[in-house]
Tab-separated table of C-alpha atoms and ligand atoms in Angstrom:
chain	number	residue	atom	x	y	z
A	1	MET	CA	95.741	135.427	102.424
A	2	GLN	CA	95.142	134.775	106.124
A	3	ALA	CA	97.087	131.959	107.796
A	4	TYR	CA	94.909	128.946	108.693
A	5	GLU	CA	93.447	129.017	112.219
A	6	LYS	CA	95.755	126.212	113.359
A	7	PHE	CA	98.820	124.412	112.038
A	8	ILE	CA	97.941	121.741	109.446
A	9	ASN	CA	100.446	118.918	109.977
A	10	TYR	CA	101.860	117.293	106.880
A	11	ALA	CA	100.938	113.823	108.254
A	12	LEU	CA	99.014	112.473	111.253
A	13	PRO	CA	97.751	109.030	112.303
A	14	TYR	CA	94.040	108.180	112.089
A	15	TRP	CA	92.451	106.391	115.035
A	16	ASP	CA	89.377	105.978	117.205
A	17	ASP	CA	88.427	104.068	120.356
A	18	THR	CA	89.245	100.682	118.806
A	19	GLU	CA	93.001	101.447	118.904
A	20	ILE	CA	92.675	102.451	122.578
A	21	GLU	CA	90.652	99.322	123.378
A	22	GLY	CA	93.207	97.157	121.554
A	23	ILE	CA	96.075	98.582	123.614
A	24	THR	CA	94.128	98.299	126.877
A	25	ASP	CA	93.198	94.709	126.118
A	26	THR	CA	96.843	93.851	125.419
A	27	ILE	CA	97.983	95.394	128.691
A	28	ARG	CA	95.389	93.333	130.566
A	29	SER	CA	96.370	90.160	128.673
A	30	ASN	CA	99.927	90.352	130.078
A	31	TRP	CA	101.320	89.595	126.594
A	32	TRP	CA	103.478	92.708	126.474
A	33	SER	CA	106.001	91.439	123.913
A	34	ARG	CA	105.377	89.186	120.906
A	35	GLY	CA	102.287	87.048	121.521
A	36	PRO	CA	98.991	85.912	119.997
A	37	LYS	CA	98.047	89.344	118.588
A	38	THR	CA	101.307	89.588	116.655
A	39	ALA	CA	100.643	86.114	115.252
A	40	ALA	CA	97.081	87.148	114.309
A	41	PHE	CA	98.308	90.370	112.684
A	42	GLU	CA	100.884	88.428	110.641
A	43	GLU	CA	98.253	85.982	109.441
A	44	ARG	CA	95.783	88.704	108.544
A	45	PHE	CA	98.396	90.820	106.766
A	46	ALA	CA	99.728	87.867	104.755
A	47	LYS	CA	96.201	87.047	103.631
A	48	SER	CA	95.413	90.664	102.715
A	49	VAL	CA	98.371	90.941	100.313
A	50	GLY	CA	98.378	87.324	99.142
A	51	ALA	CA	101.793	86.374	100.553
A	52	LYS	CA	102.533	82.877	101.888
A	53	TYR	CA	104.452	84.165	104.922
A	54	ALA	CA	104.477	87.403	106.936
A	55	ILE	CA	106.890	88.094	109.801
A	56	ALA	CA	106.217	91.129	111.973
A	57	MET	CA	109.204	93.347	112.743
A	58	ASN	CA	109.828	96.396	114.896
A	59	SER	CA	110.423	98.461	111.726
A	60	CYS	CA	110.587	98.304	107.940
A	61	THR	CA	114.305	98.981	108.281
A	62	ALA	CA	114.677	95.774	110.339
A	63	GLY	CA	112.662	93.907	107.689
A	64	LEU	CA	114.913	95.148	104.867
A	65	HIS	CA	118.066	94.162	106.768
A	66	ILE	CA	116.685	90.710	107.555
A	67	ALA	CA	115.399	90.226	103.992
A	68	LEU	CA	118.861	90.879	102.551
A	69	MET	CA	120.495	88.515	105.075
A	70	ALA	CA	117.887	85.798	104.610
A	71	HIS	CA	118.564	85.894	100.866
A	72	GLY	CA	122.263	85.383	101.574
A	73	ILE	CA	123.384	88.848	100.504
A	74	GLY	CA	126.566	90.086	102.179
A	75	GLU	CA	130.275	90.768	101.801
A	76	GLY	CA	131.364	91.434	98.218
A	77	ASP	CA	127.826	91.768	96.838
A	78	GLU	CA	126.262	94.802	95.176
A	79	VAL	CA	122.645	95.825	95.649
A	80	ILE	CA	120.872	98.354	93.401
A	81	VAL	CA	118.853	101.043	95.220
A	82	PRO	CA	117.118	104.159	93.818
A	83	ASP	CA	118.697	107.506	94.707
A	84	ILE	CA	115.349	109.048	95.716
A	85	THR	CA	114.380	107.103	98.824
A	86	PHE	CA	114.684	107.169	102.596
A	87	CYS	CA	118.231	106.427	103.746
A	88	ALA	CA	117.129	103.090	105.275
A	89	SER	CA	116.773	101.491	101.812
A	90	ALA	CA	120.531	101.918	101.274
A	91	ASN	CA	121.788	101.816	104.889
A	92	THR	CA	120.410	98.298	105.345
A	93	VAL	CA	122.525	97.099	102.400
A	94	ILE	CA	125.554	98.323	104.366
A	95	HIS	CA	124.237	96.590	107.526
A	96	ALA	CA	124.140	93.328	105.554
A	97	GLY	CA	127.811	93.850	104.621
A	98	ALA	CA	127.145	94.565	100.935
A	99	ARG	CA	127.604	97.698	98.808
A	100	PRO	CA	124.669	99.923	97.836
A	101	ILE	CA	124.742	100.934	94.166
A	102	LEU	CA	122.549	103.993	93.690
A	103	VAL	CA	120.715	104.594	90.414
A	104	ASP	CA	118.720	107.456	88.926
A	105	ILE	CA	114.935	107.857	88.879
A	106	LEU	CA	112.170	108.862	86.479
A	107	GLU	CA	111.216	112.487	87.119
A	108	GLU	CA	107.518	112.073	86.229
A	109	THR	CA	106.901	109.703	89.127
A	110	GLY	CA	110.022	109.647	91.314
A	111	LEU	CA	110.244	105.873	90.765
A	112	ILE	CA	113.413	103.901	89.964
A	113	ASP	CA	114.358	103.937	86.266
A	114	PRO	CA	114.586	100.356	84.904
A	115	ALA	CA	117.105	101.484	82.251
A	116	ALA	CA	119.333	102.853	85.025
A	117	ILE	CA	119.121	99.492	86.835
A	118	GLU	CA	120.237	97.672	83.725
A	119	ALA	CA	123.165	100.062	83.221
A	120	ALA	CA	124.372	99.560	86.819
A	121	ILE	CA	124.591	95.747	86.740
A	122	THR	CA	128.046	94.197	87.245
A	123	PRO	CA	129.148	90.599	87.942
A	124	LYS	CA	128.853	91.473	91.670
A	125	THR	CA	125.202	92.552	91.508
A	126	LYS	CA	122.988	90.263	93.600
A	127	ALA	CA	119.772	92.184	94.261
A	128	ILE	CA	117.514	95.097	93.333
A	129	VAL	CA	115.577	97.062	95.966
A	130	PRO	CA	112.702	98.793	94.120
A	131	VAL	CA	110.980	101.426	96.276
A	132	HIS	CA	107.263	101.863	95.630
A	133	TYR	CA	107.693	105.563	96.186
A	134	SER	CA	104.712	107.638	97.351
A	135	GLY	CA	102.452	104.568	97.270
A	136	GLN	CA	102.700	103.786	93.570
A	137	ALA	CA	104.248	100.555	92.274
A	138	CYS	CA	107.469	100.576	90.267
A	139	ASP	CA	107.430	99.178	86.738
A	140	MET	CA	107.631	95.632	88.082
A	141	GLU	CA	107.408	93.841	84.727
A	142	ALA	CA	110.535	95.621	83.517
A	143	ILE	CA	112.319	95.023	86.833
A	144	GLU	CA	111.339	91.337	86.895
A	145	ARG	CA	112.615	90.897	83.344
A	146	ILE	CA	115.995	92.422	84.291
A	147	ALA	CA	116.185	90.342	87.484
A	148	LYS	CA	115.456	87.134	85.576
A	149	GLU	CA	117.983	87.886	82.877
A	150	HIS	CA	120.783	88.573	85.388
A	151	ASN	CA	119.683	86.124	88.097
A	152	LEU	CA	119.038	88.823	90.709
A	153	VAL	CA	116.869	88.799	93.812
A	154	ILE	CA	114.140	91.473	94.131
A	155	ILE	CA	113.589	92.836	97.633
A	156	GLU	CA	110.802	95.403	97.610
A	157	ASP	CA	110.938	98.437	99.883
A	158	ALA	CA	107.183	98.520	100.443
A	159	ALA	CA	107.282	101.210	103.170
A	160	HIS	CA	104.752	103.311	101.216
A	161	ALA	CA	102.913	100.401	99.639
A	162	VAL	CA	100.293	99.090	102.064
A	163	TYR	CA	97.217	98.950	99.749
A	164	THR	CA	99.262	99.447	96.543
A	165	THR	CA	98.609	97.043	93.687
A	166	TYR	CA	100.458	96.260	90.469
A	167	LYS	CA	98.274	94.963	87.618
A	168	GLY	CA	95.678	93.758	90.103
A	169	THR	CA	98.063	92.089	92.576
A	170	PRO	CA	98.817	93.730	95.933
A	171	ILE	CA	102.448	94.553	96.685
A	172	GLY	CA	103.607	91.682	98.887
A	173	GLY	CA	101.800	89.224	96.626
A	174	LEU	CA	104.095	89.443	93.596
A	175	GLY	CA	106.265	86.539	94.751
A	176	HIS	CA	109.244	88.572	95.978
A	177	THR	CA	110.352	89.367	99.513
A	178	ALA	CA	109.009	92.759	100.618
A	179	SER	CA	109.247	94.948	103.711
A	180	PHE	CA	106.381	97.230	104.807
A	181	SER	CA	106.512	100.100	107.314
A	182	PHE	CA	103.990	100.890	110.047
A	183	TYR	CA	105.839	103.976	111.277
A	184	ALA	CA	103.567	106.640	112.811
A	185	THR	CA	103.175	108.642	109.567
A	186	LYS	CA	102.622	105.669	107.255
A	187	ASN	CA	99.242	104.607	105.803
A	188	LEU	CA	98.791	101.849	108.395
A	189	ALA	CA	100.521	102.759	111.656
A	190	THR	CA	101.553	100.777	114.733
A	191	SER	CA	103.697	103.617	116.224
A	192	GLU	CA	106.813	101.787	115.047
A	193	GLY	CA	106.646	98.514	113.176
A	194	GLY	CA	107.137	96.644	109.948
A	195	MET	CA	106.249	93.431	108.136
A	196	LEU	CA	108.404	91.186	105.996
A	197	THR	CA	106.412	89.180	103.460
A	198	THR	CA	107.695	86.373	101.265
A	199	ASP	CA	106.591	83.243	99.408
A	200	ASN	CA	109.956	81.566	100.028
A	201	GLU	CA	109.723	79.138	102.961
A	202	GLU	CA	113.457	79.052	103.594
A	203	VAL	CA	113.643	82.866	103.646
A	204	ALA	CA	110.631	82.999	105.974
A	205	ASN	CA	112.126	80.532	108.437
A	206	LYS	CA	115.483	82.259	108.435
A	207	ALA	CA	113.882	85.695	108.800
A	208	ARG	CA	111.857	84.568	111.795
A	209	VAL	CA	114.898	83.142	113.550
A	210	LEU	CA	117.126	86.136	112.679
A	211	SER	CA	114.568	88.595	114.022
A	212	LEU	CA	114.610	86.987	117.491
A	213	HIS	CA	118.239	86.548	118.583
A	214	GLY	CA	118.828	83.707	116.115
A	215	MET	CA	116.971	81.382	118.473
A	216	SER	CA	115.318	78.289	117.025
A	217	ARG	CA	111.702	78.599	115.873
A	218	ASN	CA	108.856	79.450	118.216
A	219	ALA	CA	111.187	80.518	121.022
A	220	TRP	CA	108.835	83.488	121.492
A	221	ASN	CA	106.291	81.063	122.959
A	222	ARG	CA	108.697	79.474	125.473
A	223	TYR	CA	107.039	80.989	128.573
A	224	ALA	CA	103.504	79.814	127.720
A	225	LYS	CA	102.021	76.532	128.891
A	226	GLY	CA	102.828	74.040	126.164
A	227	GLY	CA	105.878	76.075	125.114
A	228	SER	CA	109.304	74.584	125.647
A	229	TRP	CA	112.144	76.121	127.676
A	230	PHE	CA	114.601	74.625	125.215
A	231	TYR	CA	115.991	76.618	122.319
A	232	GLU	CA	119.126	76.648	120.244
A	233	VAL	CA	120.924	79.665	118.800
A	234	GLU	CA	121.560	79.208	115.096
A	235	TYR	CA	122.784	82.700	114.127
A	236	ALA	CA	124.002	85.855	115.829
A	237	GLY	CA	120.495	87.218	115.346
A	238	TYR	CA	118.868	90.555	116.104
A	239	LYS	CA	116.127	91.833	118.404
A	240	TYR	CA	113.747	92.956	115.680
A	241	ASN	CA	110.412	91.427	116.705
A	242	MET	CA	107.102	93.272	116.933
A	243	THR	CA	105.197	93.408	120.232
A	244	ASP	CA	101.495	92.730	120.888
A	245	LEU	CA	101.051	96.395	121.862
A	246	GLN	CA	102.047	97.324	118.305
A	247	ALA	CA	100.060	94.457	116.773
A	248	SER	CA	96.900	95.549	118.598
A	249	LEU	CA	97.220	98.912	116.817
A	250	GLY	CA	97.877	97.091	113.545
A	251	LEU	CA	94.755	94.957	113.861
A	252	ALA	CA	92.585	97.985	114.661
A	253	GLN	CA	94.113	99.874	111.714
A	254	MET	CA	93.471	96.985	109.316
A	255	ASP	CA	89.758	97.220	110.161
A	256	LYS	CA	89.719	100.809	108.894
A	257	LEU	CA	92.208	100.520	106.016
A	258	GLU	CA	89.562	100.632	103.256
A	259	LYS	CA	87.945	103.676	104.860
A	260	MET	CA	91.278	105.471	105.321
A	261	GLN	CA	92.318	104.752	101.740
A	262	ALA	CA	88.997	105.967	100.335
A	263	ILE	CA	89.624	109.371	101.969
A	264	ARG	CA	93.233	109.526	100.706
A	265	ASP	CA	92.000	108.697	97.205
A	266	LYS	CA	89.268	111.347	97.280
A	267	TYR	CA	91.651	114.056	98.546
A	268	ALA	CA	94.389	113.112	96.049
A	269	LYS	CA	91.957	113.364	93.137
A	270	PHE	CA	90.814	116.752	94.411
A	271	TYR	CA	94.430	117.991	94.576
A	272	ASP	CA	95.107	116.637	91.062
A	273	LYS	CA	92.178	118.572	89.652
A	274	VAL	CA	93.095	121.837	91.385
A	275	ILE	CA	96.787	121.564	90.434
A	276	ASP	CA	95.956	120.807	86.782
A	277	GLY	CA	94.579	124.358	86.711
A	278	ILE	CA	97.636	126.021	88.282
A	279	GLU	CA	100.433	127.370	86.075
A	280	GLY	CA	103.857	126.655	87.600
A	281	ILE	CA	102.902	123.814	89.961
A	282	GLU	CA	102.798	120.206	88.808
A	283	HIS	CA	101.717	116.989	90.459
A	284	LEU	CA	103.361	113.611	89.941
A	285	LYS	CA	102.116	111.290	87.232
A	286	THR	CA	99.749	108.499	88.251
A	287	MET	CA	100.467	105.286	86.359
A	288	ASP	CA	97.445	103.329	85.174
A	289	TYR	CA	98.921	99.889	85.936
A	290	GLY	CA	97.885	99.740	89.579
A	291	ARG	CA	96.196	101.148	92.644
A	292	HIS	CA	97.952	104.160	94.193
A	293	ALA	CA	98.030	104.087	98.011
A	294	TRP	CA	98.655	107.859	98.166
A	295	HIS	CA	101.093	107.656	101.034
A	296	LEU	CA	102.581	110.934	99.795
A	297	TYR	CA	101.208	113.714	97.651
A	298	GLY	CA	104.162	115.329	95.882
A	299	ILE	CA	104.119	118.606	93.978
A	300	LYS	CA	106.841	120.277	91.915
A	301	ILE	CA	107.595	123.982	91.865
A	302	ASP	CA	108.564	125.023	88.340
A	303	GLU	CA	111.035	127.905	88.563
A	304	THR	CA	110.796	128.559	84.835
A	305	LYS	CA	107.203	129.667	85.434
A	306	LEU	CA	107.286	131.027	88.996
A	307	ASN	CA	109.479	133.602	90.725
A	308	ILE	CA	109.942	131.326	93.720
A	309	ASN	CA	111.986	128.222	94.426
A	310	ARG	CA	111.035	125.125	96.389
A	311	ASP	CA	112.707	126.211	99.657
A	312	LYS	CA	110.990	129.603	99.644
A	313	PHE	CA	107.675	127.972	98.702
A	314	ILE	CA	107.925	125.787	101.812
A	315	GLU	CA	108.536	128.917	103.923
A	316	GLU	CA	105.446	130.570	102.432
A	317	LEU	CA	103.307	127.505	103.216
A	318	THR	CA	104.683	127.370	106.770
A	319	ALA	CA	103.731	131.038	107.230
A	320	LEU	CA	100.176	130.080	106.204
A	321	ASN	CA	100.188	127.281	108.842
A	322	ILE	CA	100.632	124.454	106.321
A	323	GLY	CA	103.099	121.683	107.172
A	324	THR	CA	105.172	120.093	104.420
A	325	SER	CA	108.067	117.687	103.996
A	326	VAL	CA	110.571	116.783	101.283
A	327	HIS	CA	110.756	113.187	99.999
A	328	PHE	CA	113.610	112.721	99.618
A	329	ILE	CA	117.075	114.218	99.835
A	330	PRO	CA	118.965	112.143	97.224
A	331	VAL	CA	120.871	109.420	99.063
A	332	HIS	CA	124.119	110.156	97.192
A	333	LEU	CA	124.253	113.703	98.600
A	334	HIS	CA	124.439	112.561	102.243
A	335	PRO	CA	127.955	112.814	103.753
A	336	LEU	CA	128.136	109.044	104.401
A	337	TYR	CA	127.569	108.230	100.740
A	338	ARG	CA	129.909	110.952	99.478
A	339	GLU	CA	132.696	110.032	101.869
A	340	SER	CA	132.443	106.232	101.974
A	341	PHE	CA	131.342	105.526	98.419
A	342	GLY	CA	132.711	108.503	96.464
A	343	TYR	CA	129.383	109.848	95.223
A	344	LYS	CA	129.285	113.537	94.269
A	345	GLN	CA	126.995	116.305	93.072
A	346	GLY	CA	126.130	115.698	89.423
A	347	ASP	CA	126.094	111.892	89.629
A	348	PHE	CA	122.311	111.561	89.243
A	349	PRO	CA	120.949	114.543	87.277
A	350	HIS	CA	117.301	113.430	87.321
A	351	ALA	CA	117.281	112.811	91.074
A	352	GLU	CA	119.001	116.154	91.702
A	353	HIS	CA	116.593	118.101	89.484
A	354	TYR	CA	113.624	116.275	91.020
A	355	PHE	CA	114.891	117.077	94.520
A	356	SER	CA	115.218	120.776	93.642
A	357	GLN	CA	111.490	120.965	92.769
A	358	ILE	CA	109.658	118.494	95.008
A	359	LEU	CA	107.725	118.873	98.244
A	360	SER	CA	105.008	116.814	99.926
A	361	ILE	CA	101.815	118.588	100.976
A	362	PRO	CA	99.387	117.359	103.663
A	363	LEU	CA	97.345	114.273	102.736
A	364	TYR	CA	95.904	111.957	105.363
A	365	PRO	CA	92.498	110.604	106.368
A	366	SER	CA	92.069	112.756	109.495
A	367	MET	CA	92.362	115.977	107.437
A	368	THR	CA	89.086	117.894	107.328
A	369	GLU	CA	87.441	119.174	104.138
A	370	GLY	CA	88.176	122.679	105.433
A	371	GLU	CA	91.881	121.887	105.697
A	372	ILE	CA	92.169	120.261	102.276
A	373	ASN	CA	90.298	123.189	100.655
A	374	TYR	CA	92.565	125.665	102.414
A	375	VAL	CA	95.751	123.925	101.194
A	376	ALA	CA	94.395	123.956	97.613
A	377	GLU	CA	93.551	127.680	97.882
A	378	ALA	CA	97.014	128.409	99.287
A	379	LEU	CA	98.636	126.771	96.239
A	380	GLN	CA	96.485	128.887	93.902
A	381	PHE	CA	97.260	132.032	95.916
A	382	LEU	CA	101.036	131.486	95.944
A	383	ALA	CA	101.184	130.564	92.235
A	384	ALA	CA	99.342	133.813	91.396
A	385	LYS	CA	101.518	135.854	93.774
A	386	TYR	CA	104.742	134.556	92.195
A	387	ALA	CA	103.577	134.212	88.577
A	388	LYS	CA	106.335	135.190	86.107
A	389	CYS	CA	103.987	136.491	83.576
A	390	CYS	CA	100.552	137.640	83.080
A	391	GLY	CA	99.668	135.569	80.020
B	1	PLP	C1	109.626	105.046	106.283
B	1	PLP	C2	110.510	104.411	105.276
B	1	PLP	C3	111.387	103.363	105.598
B	1	PLP	C4	111.667	102.973	107.008
B	1	PLP	O1	110.562	102.555	107.718
B	1	PLP	P1	110.716	102.300	109.285
B	1	PLP	O2	109.515	101.487	109.618
B	1	PLP	O3	110.724	103.651	109.935
B	1	PLP	O4	111.977	101.569	109.503
B	1	PLP	C5	112.062	102.729	104.581
B	1	PLP	N1	111.932	103.100	103.307
B	1	PLP	C6	111.132	104.129	102.949
B	1	PLP	C7	111.007	104.484	101.509
B	1	PLP	C8	110.424	104.832	103.932
B	1	PLP	O5	109.657	105.882	103.593
């Protein structure tokens, strides 16, 4: 099989002139930091997910850190985090002064296992951080039941979950505090950026103050006519606010979210159908309880059926000009978590087995039909090339 004519990235942003016009307009407006566009983006985002409050951040990581702090989680507390996630889900627990307690996942979906949450609860447990991995909601009913029974806070890592729903309700609208990511590769991108959503007024107020130096409310507006020069510092806060340059991208992206998601959905269904016909490659299971945002499209290489492992499969795809990524290296295998928290190989067998098989293939709205067809053909070609048996 011939390599594709150019490299197919595993993820790229989707944009047109409206993003450029938004940025240009912001430059001309002289609101180069937080300003009216950030406020408008917050309002529009809150409405779109059905949350009472939305506070724009410079990243999802910042939003997770602030969410934990605003809920009063800190020294001596334990927070449950899935082992298959980006390091930020667990690192932010450390930033807040608490201890991350990693738990195993369900191999069919890569989502946190509610039974593993239940088994990890101690008298010190204060919160659960479910990660809506790949753009599919966790089993929120089960998680909410556990949280209620043990009086725990739920803080959703919604980095992959713009557009995701659970039983008809968008993530962000379930009544918990959530943090979304608008990093360059995410479904809705502002270069860097994030959004904390909550229905809790006290959490919202505290989060807003903490994200801007701990200065009293509305200090961002102090240089405008009608704004006040006076402010008071209530906490040793952070510099985590979004800027209007980022918000202008966010507003332009929100206008095309439905269109972008329709393409992701079409391409994901095409991949599903092709992969169902390939021996030795599996796709993740789609749950029927919600809308999948298809942030990632994960496939598993089954070494019992193919004479190739995941690492070598990635090399073969790279040689064909197809970009891939791995989501994720289990958190407990990183040196920090081994050395500081005593985790070791073998601690989470499902996460480790999942990690040995998984890779993410290209899926994004700016992919052409030619590119998506080529990736599908490459999977068929490699599965035939490395087939263990002839049937
Ligand atoms: C991308 C990502 C984050 C971090 O998002 P940033 O906006 O880059 O801080 C957190 N959690 C998960 C699961 C992610 O994929």
